[in-house]
Amino acid sequence: GNSVTQMEGPVTLSEEAFLTINCTYTATGYPSLFWYVQYPGEGLQLLLKATKADDKGSNKGFEATYRKETTSFHLEKGSVQVSDSAVYFCALSERETSYDKVIFGPGTSLSVIP
Amino acid sequence: KAGVTQTPRYLIKTRGQQVTLSCSPISGHRSVSWYQQTPGQGLQFLFEYFSETQRNKGNFPGRFSGRQFSNSRSEMNVSTLELGDSALYLCASSLGGVQGEAFFGQGTRLTVV
């Protein structure tokens, strides 16, 4: 079945460091891909998305490129801030008969220290 | 527009009791999904409702049930609570169409003692 795999956390970085969180997926068709972020004490928020191969999603300095050849959607940011400390979830959405089914990865916790 | 509203935010129950959680989706959204989030298991899908019909279900026992009303509001019920049911329960709403973009509520923190 479809699945999403993320790098194990927690990830700890110093402020202004470069961030990469790896995400790979398994899907039978052509899914849409998402990154969600969960700040402490809150629900998940959509961070960015890409709906087809080679699309690049971007938001708040974060970027991810839909790589169909490697079935990956790695999240990157050039310079992280303390406020980026959160849990990041990679997810895919694939059409299943008449509706879309969303599958989330396990999440990667990020801590940014001053 | 108003976001997804979940009530209550916090709940403490005793083993064996039952609980009902409520979720009001974004206006116009017809799909409501429920997730259980725990430190050990991560984010696990419970079920999804669309236009008052359950159209997808995760691997949870029958003690977990839900329903959706004609105004798209949804409730989730857990009967015969166990200690392991302690978790953050998240509700997400979407239009129910393509691309699956979901909007989450802040969740209900359930503690079973």
Coordinates of N, CA and C in Angstrom, one line a residue, chain B residues 36-99:
Chain B
Q36 N -5.8 10.2 15.7 CA -5.3 10.0 17.1 C -3.8 10.3 17.0
Q37 N -3.3 11.1 17.9 CA -1.9 11.4 17.9 C -1.3 11.1 19.3
T38 N -0.4 10.2 19.4 CA 0.3 9.8 20.6 C 1.8 9.8 20.4
P39 N 2.6 10.0 21.5 CA 4.1 10.1 21.3 C 4.6 8.8 20.7
G40 N 4.0 7.6 21.1 CA 4.5 6.4 20.6 C 4.1 6.0 19.2
Q41 N 2.9 6.2 18.8 CA 2.3 5.8 17.6 C 2.2 6.9 16.5
G42 N 2.5 8.1 16.9 CA 2.4 9.2 16.0 C 1.0 9.5 15.6
L43 N 0.8 9.9 14.3 CA -0.5 10.4 13.8 C -1.2 9.2 13.2
Q44 N -2.3 8.7 13.7 CA -3.0 7.6 13.2 C -4.4 8.0 12.7
F45 N -4.8 7.5 11.5 CA -6.0 7.9 10.9 C -7.1 7.0 11.6
L46 N -8.2 7.7 12.0 CA -9.4 6.9 12.6 C -10.4 6.7 11.5
F47 N -11.0 7.8 11.0 CA -12.0 7.6 10.0 C -12.3 9.0 9.3
E48 N -13.0 8.9 8.2 CA -13.4 10.1 7.5 C -14.8 10.0 7.1
Y49 N -15.5 11.2 7.2 CA -16.9 11.3 6.8 C -17.0 12.4 5.7
F50 N -17.9 12.1 4.8 CA -18.2 13.0 3.7 C -19.7 12.9 3.5
S51 N -20.3 14.1 3.6 CA -21.8 14.2 3.4 C -22.5 13.1 4.2
E52 N -22.2 13.1 5.5 CA -22.9 12.2 6.5 C -22.6 10.7 6.3
T53 N -21.7 10.4 5.4 CA -21.3 8.9 5.2 C -19.9 8.7 5.5
Q54 N -19.6 7.6 6.2 CA -18.2 7.2 6.5 C -17.7 6.5 5.2
R55 N -16.6 7.1 4.7 CA -16.1 6.5 3.4 C -14.7 6.0 3.6
N56 N -14.1 6.1 4.7 CA -12.8 5.5 4.9 C -12.6 5.3 6.4
K57 N -12.0 4.2 6.8 CA -11.8 3.9 8.2 C -10.4 3.3 8.4
G58 N -9.8 3.7 9.5 CA -8.5 3.2 9.9 C -8.7 1.9 10.7
N59 N -7.5 1.4 11.3 CA -7.5 0.2 12.0 C -7.7 0.4 13.5
F60 N -8.8 0.8 13.9 CA -9.1 1.0 15.3 C -10.3 0.1 15.7
P61 N -10.4 -0.3 17.0 CA -11.5 -1.2 17.4 C -12.8 -0.5 17.3
G62 N -13.9 -1.3 17.4 CA -15.2 -0.8 17.2 C -15.6 0.2 18.3
R63 N -14.8 0.2 19.4 CA -15.1 1.2 20.5 C -15.1 2.6 20.0
F64 N -14.4 2.8 18.9 CA -14.2 4.1 18.3 C -15.3 4.3 17.1
S65 N -16.1 5.2 17.3 CA -17.1 5.5 16.2 C -17.3 6.9 16.0
G66 N -18.0 7.2 15.0 CA -18.2 8.6 14.7 C -19.5 8.8 13.9
R67 N -19.8 10.1 13.6 CA -20.9 10.4 12.8 C -20.8 11.8 12.3
Q68 N -21.5 12.1 11.2 CA -21.5 13.5 10.7 C -22.9 13.9 10.5
F69 N -23.2 15.2 10.8 CA -24.5 15.7 10.7 C -24.7 16.4 9.3
S70 N -25.9 16.8 9.1 CA -26.2 17.5 7.8 C -25.5 18.8 7.6
N71 N -25.1 19.4 8.7 CA -24.4 20.7 8.6 C -22.8 20.5 8.6
S72 N -22.5 19.2 8.4 CA -21.0 18.8 8.3 C -20.3 18.7 9.6
R73 N -20.9 19.1 10.7 CA -20.3 18.9 12.0 C -20.2 17.4 12.3
S74 N -19.1 17.1 13.0 CA -18.9 15.7 13.2 C -18.6 15.4 14.7
E75 N -19.0 14.3 15.2 CA -18.7 13.8 16.5 C -18.0 12.5 16.5
M76 N -17.1 12.3 17.4 CA -16.4 11.1 17.6 C -16.7 10.5 19.0
N77 N -17.0 9.3 19.1 CA -17.3 8.7 20.3 C -16.4 7.5 20.6
V78 N -15.9 7.4 21.9 CA -15.1 6.3 22.3 C -15.8 5.7 23.5
S79 N -16.1 4.5 23.4 CA -16.8 3.8 24.6 C -15.8 2.9 25.3
T80 N -16.1 2.6 26.6 CA -15.3 1.7 27.4 C -13.8 2.2 27.3
L81 N -13.6 3.4 27.8 CA -12.3 4.0 27.7 C -11.2 3.1 28.4
E82 N -10.0 3.1 27.7 CA -8.9 2.4 28.3 C -7.8 3.4 28.5
L83 N -6.8 3.1 29.3 CA -5.7 4.0 29.6 C -5.0 4.4 28.3
G84 N -4.9 3.4 27.4 CA -4.2 3.7 26.1 C -4.9 4.6 25.2
D85 N -6.1 5.0 25.5 CA -6.8 5.9 24.6 C -6.4 7.3 24.9
S86 N -5.6 7.6 25.9 CA -5.1 8.9 26.2 C -4.3 9.4 25.0
A87 N -4.7 10.5 24.5 CA -4.1 11.0 23.3 C -4.6 12.4 22.9
L88 N -4.0 13.0 21.9 CA -4.5 14.2 21.3 C -5.4 13.7 20.1
Y89 N -6.6 14.1 20.0 CA -7.5 13.7 18.9 C -7.7 15.0 18.0
L90 N -7.3 14.8 16.8 CA -7.3 15.9 15.9 C -8.4 15.7 14.8
C91 N -9.0 16.7 14.5 CA -10.0 16.7 13.4 C -9.5 17.6 12.3
A92 N -9.8 17.1 11.0 CA -9.3 17.9 9.9 C -10.5 18.0 8.9
S93 N -10.7 19.2 8.3 CA -11.7 19.3 7.3 C -11.2 19.7 6.0
S94 N -11.9 19.3 5.0 CA -11.5 19.6 3.6 C -12.7 19.7 2.7
L95 N -12.5 20.2 1.5 CA -13.6 20.2 0.6 C -14.0 18.8 0.2
G96 N -13.1 17.9 0.3 CA -13.4 16.5 -0.1 C -13.1 16.2 -1.5
G97 N -12.5 17.1 -2.2 CA -12.2 16.9 -3.6 C -10.7 16.5 -3.8
V98 N -10.2 17.1 -4.9 CA -8.8 16.7 -5.3 C -7.8 17.3 -4.4
Q99 N -6.6 16.8 -4.4 CA -5.4 17.3 -3.8 C -5.4 17.2 -2.3

